[in-house]
Amino acid sequence: MNITEYMEQVGRQARAASRAMARADGATRNRALGLIADAIERDAAVLRAANQLDLDAARAAGMAPAMLDRLALSEQAIATMVAGLRQIVSLPDPIGEISNMKSRPSGIQVGQMRVPLGVIGIIYEARPNVTVDAAGLCIKSGNATILRGGSEAIHCNRALAALVKEGLAGAGLPADGVQVVDTTDRAAVGALITMPQYVDVIVPRGGKGLIARLMAEATVPMIKHLDGICHVYIDAKADLQKALDIAYNAKCHRYGTCNTMETLLVARAIAPTVLPALAKRYLTQQVELRADAEAHAILEGYPHLARATEEDWATEYLAPILAVRVVDGIDAAMEHINTWSSKHTEAIVTEDYSDALRFLREVDSASVMVNASTRFADGFEYGLGAEIGISNDKLHARGPVGLEGLTSLKYVVFGHGEVRK
Amino acid sequence: MNITEYMEQVGRQARAASRAMARADGATRNRALGLIADAIERDAAVLRAANQLDLDAARAAGMAPAMLDRLALSEQAIATMVAGLRQIVSLPDPIGEISNMKSRPSGIQVGQMRVPLGVIGIIYEARPNVTVDAAGLCIKSGNATILRGGSEAIHCNRALAALVKEGLAGAGLPADGVQVVDTTDRAAVGALITMPQYVDVIVPRGGKGLIARLMAEATVPMIKHLDGICHVYIDAKADLQKALDIAYNAKCHRYGTCNTMETLLVARAIAPTVLPALAKRYLTQQVELRADAEAHAILEGYPHLARATEEDWATEYLAPILAVRVVDGIDAAMEHINTWSSKHTEAIVTEDYSDALRFLREVDSASVMVNASTRFADGFEYGLGAEIGISNDKLHARGPVGLEGLTSLKYVVFGHGEVRK
């Protein structure tokens, strides 16, 4: 069987299984999740042995230490997977809820029922824990899933897939409710993202390179974000202490995350006060500051100072580097943001009521904040219970995506024999 | 300027105007709508003269009478456009609402704010009234709009565009808030559907041919439906009178609409009773019945009877033709529907509580009904106030799409200086 035929078969099986997954009640789906957690706990040693095969092969192939680290499935990582599954069990069932039920003049009653999307494709890189995390969220939301992990993790992913299928079968659900693509051939990804007849949405989990590649080719819709070029704007009316705390936390809490601040905008009136105080904080972490002319003059003498070019406004550093620009005020700040932002997350620090409301209303990003660190843009911090990904798109799901993002609303009509006049 | 450059300019202008449209408050947007309605009323004669130029050209080019009819802008059609705009003014403002606001353990408050999508592209065929109907909905929802009407209606669309721009300017909104693509070159459509940097969503309004063509090429997401292959299933436990009323209305109320029934499924136990009674009703409208073997035997003697082939299950007739099939019961009916339906609208006629609930839950279509005619699948009947289109997709909007479908939810965070620990 060639790759196209194989993926066609995987797709057909997923579509068929999706009906049984959607029909299953919440208790059955939870039972499957519990059985998978038990099986992973029981077979921890088997999983670590499979992971060792992947690690040996990756080391032999010269994989970089950072990547090896992501590939490793430690005892701790296994315990976290198990705990994650049990936490998903405890979340409310997203499926079947009927909302907005109204009686219409014709006599019919109309509402919207929350239902699974159908088949979710997940494409990810080295981390084998995604296999279980993603499968768990898709099972909980009544979807069938096709998982395509990195080729480096194939042994571990196979072993995990066997346990997932065992759990599904134990709860009376179809084993094809979750399928792991069992080939390291890259053509499998190309097939998966171009089968809209079998796959309803693709969720890529991985770096920018992966996502850019998929975007160029996919005909199946994706829930994805490419860049996180997030801004903090310190308004002239900012509380100085809040400004220092937020601008420091948004940059230095973690450098590699998509909700980390990459550009700081400061109102001219407060810049001579706030920038030197902030520089003292950044110096403790050796943060490099790339400043426009005005900020550069104020920051003169800071040991890691450089001049910003336009390229800096468009760069997601994911590193202890920060672009800094002095602006006239809120209008110039919003103009900069609407021009350069990747529409992920932006925050204003201000005590001015009208500026706060204007920023919330007029900044066109997935998350917009007043007096809080951009690092809060996260499914758990927002109370979604779990996060399958973050979306920079405006259609369907926007911002952190929880279980609801894996569902759809269909109209349901309760009639009593009504006909259209 | 070539077409690519022209469309690039249109797109850039739309993106720029979308910010002012989104910032405008509801009263300003309503004022623009009122001014446009007034201007159309004032210039009815001008519009009819422009329409006459289109009609003359179309007649000279040998356009079919049915198409000429759709192209004509009668006095009545102008009055309907004006009334439509004033009705849109009376709808509640969809923008700015904040929902699901919650306090989180970190101290932040998180909610979701309803905001415009940004730039909407509308692609439609002959009917010039779409220019005003679509522009009205997009203005109401705070979006900028690019309208691409049929080349046959270019004079009338230009005249309408001038009045729309007059109304926008009168309310202090940018004239580029609504742009009519001012060329009959077909390459303009190709450009419009492949500018995701400028256009957030495309709404095609027109026949299957148009939509199929767009689907093959578009990289901008679309709110669209291709087919309406709708089913009514008459269950063994159906009330006979309701079954006759609904099956007759769903087929015969209007033949050319997407929510018209195209296939009737009847449970074996009730088929010998219901089919002959229904045939008497259909005979009054000379409806052709294409029946499977079992239904054919029962309907023997009906003057417009033919044998159904598999192709009939897949056909949207849009005509007084109906496919008829006898099935075992609800499982076979749902199997048929999930195989052949275009996922638009399906109805069950039954007095059985459990079958009704199963049908609602398990049929995977945008609208699922119990004891009501499929003809109710419509934005006005559902109480949306207005309808920009109908979606068969599962992401974003599903089923009839009102103003909400032209909006998005972004997260808003109200903080008090919180940072991530």
mmCIF file of C-alpha atoms in Angstrom, chain B residues 22-214:
data_model
loop_
_atom_site.group_PDB
_atom_site.id
_atom_site.type_symbol
_atom_site.label_atom_id
_atom_site.label_comp_id
_atom_site.label_asym_id
_atom_site.label_seq_id
_atom_site.Cartn_x
_atom_site.Cartn_y
_atom_site.Cartn_z
ATOM 1 C CA ALA B 22 -14.612 48.931 14.034
ATOM 2 C CA ARG B 23 -14.030 51.982 16.237
ATOM 3 C CA ALA B 24 -17.342 53.638 15.310
ATOM 4 C CA ASP B 25 -20.090 53.314 17.899
ATOM 5 C CA GLY B 26 -23.443 51.720 17.113
ATOM 6 C CA ALA B 27 -25.264 55.041 16.777
ATOM 7 C CA THR B 28 -22.841 56.197 14.059
ATOM 8 C CA ARG B 29 -23.179 52.922 12.148
ATOM 9 C CA ASN B 30 -26.987 53.174 12.388
ATOM 10 C CA ARG B 31 -26.863 56.778 11.216
ATOM 11 C CA ALA B 32 -24.954 55.713 8.090
ATOM 12 C CA LEU B 33 -27.552 53.008 7.398
ATOM 13 C CA GLY B 34 -30.386 55.521 7.746
ATOM 14 C CA LEU B 35 -28.676 57.990 5.400
ATOM 15 C CA ILE B 36 -28.143 55.285 2.789
ATOM 16 C CA ALA B 37 -31.827 54.338 2.978
ATOM 17 C CA ASP B 38 -32.811 57.994 2.535
ATOM 18 C CA ALA B 39 -30.473 58.454 -0.428
ATOM 19 C CA ILE B 40 -31.823 55.355 -2.178
ATOM 20 C CA GLU B 41 -35.366 56.576 -1.699
ATOM 21 C CA ARG B 42 -34.425 60.012 -3.046
ATOM 22 C CA ASP B 43 -32.552 58.641 -6.070
ATOM 23 C CA ALA B 44 -34.902 55.800 -7.035
ATOM 24 C CA ALA B 45 -35.258 57.215 -10.553
ATOM 25 C CA VAL B 46 -31.481 57.463 -10.999
ATOM 26 C CA LEU B 47 -31.087 53.856 -9.890
ATOM 27 C CA ARG B 48 -33.786 52.645 -12.252
ATOM 28 C CA ALA B 49 -32.124 54.487 -15.140
ATOM 29 C CA ALA B 50 -28.776 52.856 -14.325
ATOM 30 C CA ASN B 51 -30.524 49.495 -14.092
ATOM 31 C CA GLN B 52 -32.097 50.148 -17.513
ATOM 32 C CA LEU B 53 -28.607 50.447 -19.039
ATOM 33 C CA ASP B 54 -27.736 47.035 -17.571
ATOM 34 C CA LEU B 55 -31.012 45.523 -18.802
ATOM 35 C CA ASP B 56 -30.560 46.891 -22.317
ATOM 36 C CA ALA B 57 -27.041 45.532 -22.540
ATOM 37 C CA ALA B 58 -28.118 42.161 -21.142
ATOM 38 C CA ARG B 59 -31.034 41.893 -23.541
ATOM 39 C CA ALA B 60 -28.776 42.786 -26.478
ATOM 40 C CA ALA B 61 -26.378 40.071 -25.310
ATOM 41 C CA GLY B 62 -29.267 37.563 -25.332
ATOM 42 C CA MET B 63 -29.641 37.001 -21.576
ATOM 43 C CA ALA B 64 -32.318 34.440 -20.646
ATOM 44 C CA PRO B 65 -35.634 35.837 -19.305
ATOM 45 C CA ALA B 66 -35.162 34.265 -15.839
ATOM 46 C CA MET B 67 -31.792 36.015 -15.485
ATOM 47 C CA LEU B 68 -33.211 39.301 -16.796
ATOM 48 C CA ASP B 69 -35.851 39.030 -14.113
ATOM 49 C CA ARG B 70 -33.194 38.746 -11.421
ATOM 50 C CA LEU B 71 -31.271 41.676 -12.870
ATOM 51 C CA ALA B 72 -34.288 44.005 -12.906
ATOM 52 C CA LEU B 73 -34.546 46.585 -10.106
ATOM 53 C CA SER B 74 -38.254 47.294 -9.858
ATOM 54 C CA GLU B 75 -39.824 50.066 -7.782
ATOM 55 C CA GLN B 76 -40.920 47.318 -5.421
ATOM 56 C CA ALA B 77 -37.342 45.984 -5.173
ATOM 57 C CA ILE B 78 -36.080 49.472 -4.297
ATOM 58 C CA ALA B 79 -38.713 49.839 -1.589
ATOM 59 C CA THR B 80 -37.718 46.411 -0.211
ATOM 60 C CA MET B 81 -34.038 47.431 -0.081
ATOM 61 C CA VAL B 82 -34.919 50.594 1.818
ATOM 62 C CA ALA B 83 -37.155 48.708 4.243
ATOM 63 C CA GLY B 84 -34.400 46.113 4.692
ATOM 64 C CA LEU B 85 -31.875 48.788 5.683
ATOM 65 C CA ARG B 86 -34.293 50.332 8.200
ATOM 66 C CA GLN B 87 -34.951 46.894 9.635
ATOM 67 C CA ILE B 88 -31.188 46.373 10.089
ATOM 68 C CA VAL B 89 -31.048 49.704 11.971
ATOM 69 C CA SER B 90 -33.627 48.317 14.417
ATOM 70 C CA LEU B 91 -31.555 45.211 15.248
ATOM 71 C CA PRO B 92 -29.490 45.239 18.457
ATOM 72 C CA ASP B 93 -25.820 46.241 18.046
ATOM 73 C CA PRO B 94 -23.793 42.998 17.863
ATOM 74 C CA ILE B 95 -20.521 44.749 18.718
ATOM 75 C CA GLY B 96 -18.878 45.419 22.082
ATOM 76 C CA GLU B 97 -20.824 42.946 24.221
ATOM 77 C CA ILE B 98 -18.620 41.268 26.852
ATOM 78 C CA SER B 99 -19.639 37.762 27.908
ATOM 79 C CA ASN B 100 -18.415 35.027 30.254
ATOM 80 C CA MET B 101 -16.541 37.449 32.501
ATOM 81 C CA LYS B 102 -14.904 35.481 35.326
ATOM 82 C CA SER B 103 -12.520 36.223 38.154
ATOM 83 C CA ARG B 104 -9.536 33.889 38.137
ATOM 84 C CA PRO B 105 -7.427 32.713 41.112
ATOM 85 C CA SER B 106 -4.550 34.908 39.871
ATOM 86 C CA GLY B 107 -6.716 37.990 40.419
ATOM 87 C CA ILE B 108 -7.312 38.857 36.771
ATOM 88 C CA GLN B 109 -10.830 39.043 35.336
ATOM 89 C CA VAL B 110 -11.249 37.421 31.902
ATOM 90 C CA GLY B 111 -14.125 37.736 29.460
ATOM 91 C CA GLN B 112 -14.810 37.714 25.742
ATOM 92 C CA MET B 113 -15.668 40.831 23.730
ATOM 93 C CA ARG B 114 -17.614 40.610 20.481
ATOM 94 C CA VAL B 115 -15.764 42.534 17.751
ATOM 95 C CA PRO B 116 -16.011 42.880 13.953
ATOM 96 C CA LEU B 117 -14.145 40.365 11.795
ATOM 97 C CA GLY B 118 -12.477 43.179 9.837
ATOM 98 C CA VAL B 119 -12.916 43.011 6.069
ATOM 99 C CA ILE B 120 -15.694 40.973 4.433
ATOM 100 C CA GLY B 121 -15.663 40.171 0.724
ATOM 101 C CA ILE B 122 -19.036 39.496 -0.898
ATOM 102 C CA ILE B 123 -19.157 37.856 -4.316
ATOM 103 C CA TYR B 124 -22.539 37.638 -5.995
ATOM 104 C CA GLU B 125 -24.265 37.379 -9.331
ATOM 105 C CA ALA B 126 -26.935 39.341 -11.112
ATOM 106 C CA ARG B 127 -29.209 40.648 -8.309
ATOM 107 C CA PRO B 128 -28.232 44.275 -7.590
ATOM 108 C CA ASN B 129 -30.182 44.334 -4.304
ATOM 109 C CA VAL B 130 -27.427 42.195 -2.734
ATOM 110 C CA THR B 131 -25.152 45.250 -2.980
ATOM 111 C CA VAL B 132 -27.279 47.074 -0.436
ATOM 112 C CA ASP B 133 -28.413 44.107 1.688
ATOM 113 C CA ALA B 134 -24.848 42.846 2.187
ATOM 114 C CA ALA B 135 -23.351 46.294 2.696
ATOM 115 C CA GLY B 136 -26.017 46.994 5.317
ATOM 116 C CA LEU B 137 -25.201 43.885 7.362
ATOM 117 C CA CYS B 138 -21.465 44.533 7.167
ATOM 118 C CA ILE B 139 -21.827 48.182 8.236
ATOM 119 C CA LYS B 140 -24.099 47.168 11.119
ATOM 120 C CA SER B 141 -21.475 44.680 12.334
ATOM 121 C CA GLY B 142 -18.617 47.205 12.101
ATOM 122 C CA ASN B 143 -16.821 45.605 9.172
ATOM 123 C CA ALA B 144 -15.358 47.059 6.007
ATOM 124 C CA THR B 145 -16.737 45.458 2.850
ATOM 125 C CA ILE B 146 -15.565 44.716 -0.658
ATOM 126 C CA LEU B 147 -18.472 43.923 -2.984
ATOM 127 C CA ARG B 148 -17.992 42.123 -6.251
ATOM 128 C CA GLY B 149 -21.282 41.920 -8.124
ATOM 129 C CA GLY B 150 -22.029 40.400 -11.493
ATOM 130 C CA SER B 151 -20.671 42.260 -14.503
ATOM 131 C CA GLU B 152 -24.250 42.423 -15.894
ATOM 132 C CA ALA B 153 -25.228 44.759 -13.041
ATOM 133 C CA ILE B 154 -22.224 47.080 -13.136
ATOM 134 C CA HIS B 155 -24.114 50.333 -13.882
ATOM 135 C CA CYS B 156 -26.651 49.751 -11.170
ATOM 136 C CA ASN B 157 -24.006 48.623 -8.681
ATOM 137 C CA ARG B 158 -21.933 51.743 -9.361
ATOM 138 C CA ALA B 159 -24.956 53.941 -8.721
ATOM 139 C CA LEU B 160 -25.755 52.067 -5.503
ATOM 140 C CA ALA B 161 -22.122 52.261 -4.386
ATOM 141 C CA ALA B 162 -22.189 56.062 -4.766
ATOM 142 C CA LEU B 163 -25.221 56.269 -2.449
ATOM 143 C CA VAL B 164 -23.642 53.917 0.093
ATOM 144 C CA LYS B 165 -20.485 56.064 0.139
ATOM 145 C CA GLU B 166 -22.610 59.205 0.524
ATOM 146 C CA GLY B 167 -24.288 57.673 3.576
ATOM 147 C CA LEU B 168 -20.993 56.564 5.133
ATOM 148 C CA ALA B 169 -19.451 60.014 4.626
ATOM 149 C CA GLY B 170 -22.559 61.695 6.030
ATOM 150 C CA ALA B 171 -22.110 59.748 9.252
ATOM 151 C CA GLY B 172 -18.388 60.539 9.407
ATOM 152 C CA LEU B 173 -17.296 57.046 8.382
ATOM 153 C CA PRO B 174 -14.660 56.397 5.694
ATOM 154 C CA ALA B 175 -16.094 56.104 2.181
ATOM 155 C CA ASP B 176 -13.811 53.078 1.698
ATOM 156 C CA GLY B 177 -15.812 51.304 4.396
ATOM 157 C CA VAL B 178 -17.767 49.851 1.473
ATOM 158 C CA GLN B 179 -16.071 49.463 -1.917
ATOM 159 C CA VAL B 180 -17.648 48.094 -5.078
ATOM 160 C CA VAL B 181 -15.057 46.474 -7.330
ATOM 161 C CA ASP B 182 -15.323 48.715 -10.369
ATOM 162 C CA THR B 183 -14.291 46.376 -13.145
ATOM 163 C CA THR B 184 -15.975 43.547 -14.973
ATOM 164 C CA ASP B 185 -12.655 41.710 -15.362
ATOM 165 C CA ARG B 186 -13.008 38.215 -13.913
ATOM 166 C CA ALA B 187 -9.443 38.261 -12.620
ATOM 167 C CA ALA B 188 -10.695 40.596 -9.884
ATOM 168 C CA VAL B 189 -12.500 37.651 -8.245
ATOM 169 C CA GLY B 190 -9.372 35.529 -8.355
ATOM 170 C CA ALA B 191 -7.451 38.331 -6.621
ATOM 171 C CA LEU B 192 -10.137 38.964 -3.999
ATOM 172 C CA ILE B 193 -10.258 35.349 -2.789
ATOM 173 C CA THR B 194 -6.478 35.070 -2.450
ATOM 174 C CA MET B 195 -5.708 38.187 -0.355
ATOM 175 C CA PRO B 196 -5.886 36.872 3.237
ATOM 176 C CA GLN B 197 -3.738 39.835 4.325
ATOM 177 C CA TYR B 198 -6.597 42.193 3.398
ATOM 178 C CA VAL B 199 -9.764 40.070 3.492
ATOM 179 C CA ASP B 200 -10.848 38.114 6.573
ATOM 180 C CA VAL B 201 -13.744 36.158 5.099
ATOM 181 C CA ILE B 202 -15.525 35.736 1.773
ATOM 182 C CA VAL B 203 -19.305 35.284 1.597
ATOM 183 C CA PRO B 204 -20.347 34.032 -1.831
ATOM 184 C CA ARG B 205 -24.002 34.633 -2.692
ATOM 185 C CA GLY B 206 -25.005 32.732 -5.757
ATOM 186 C CA GLY B 207 -25.468 29.416 -7.460
ATOM 187 C CA LYS B 208 -23.550 26.194 -7.077
ATOM 188 C CA GLY B 209 -21.404 26.940 -10.121
ATOM 189 C CA LEU B 210 -20.055 30.133 -8.589
ATOM 190 C CA ILE B 211 -19.342 28.534 -5.235
ATOM 191 C CA ALA B 212 -17.645 25.445 -6.633
ATOM 192 C CA ARG B 213 -15.391 27.718 -8.690
ATOM 193 C CA LEU B 214 -14.436 29.789 -5.647
#
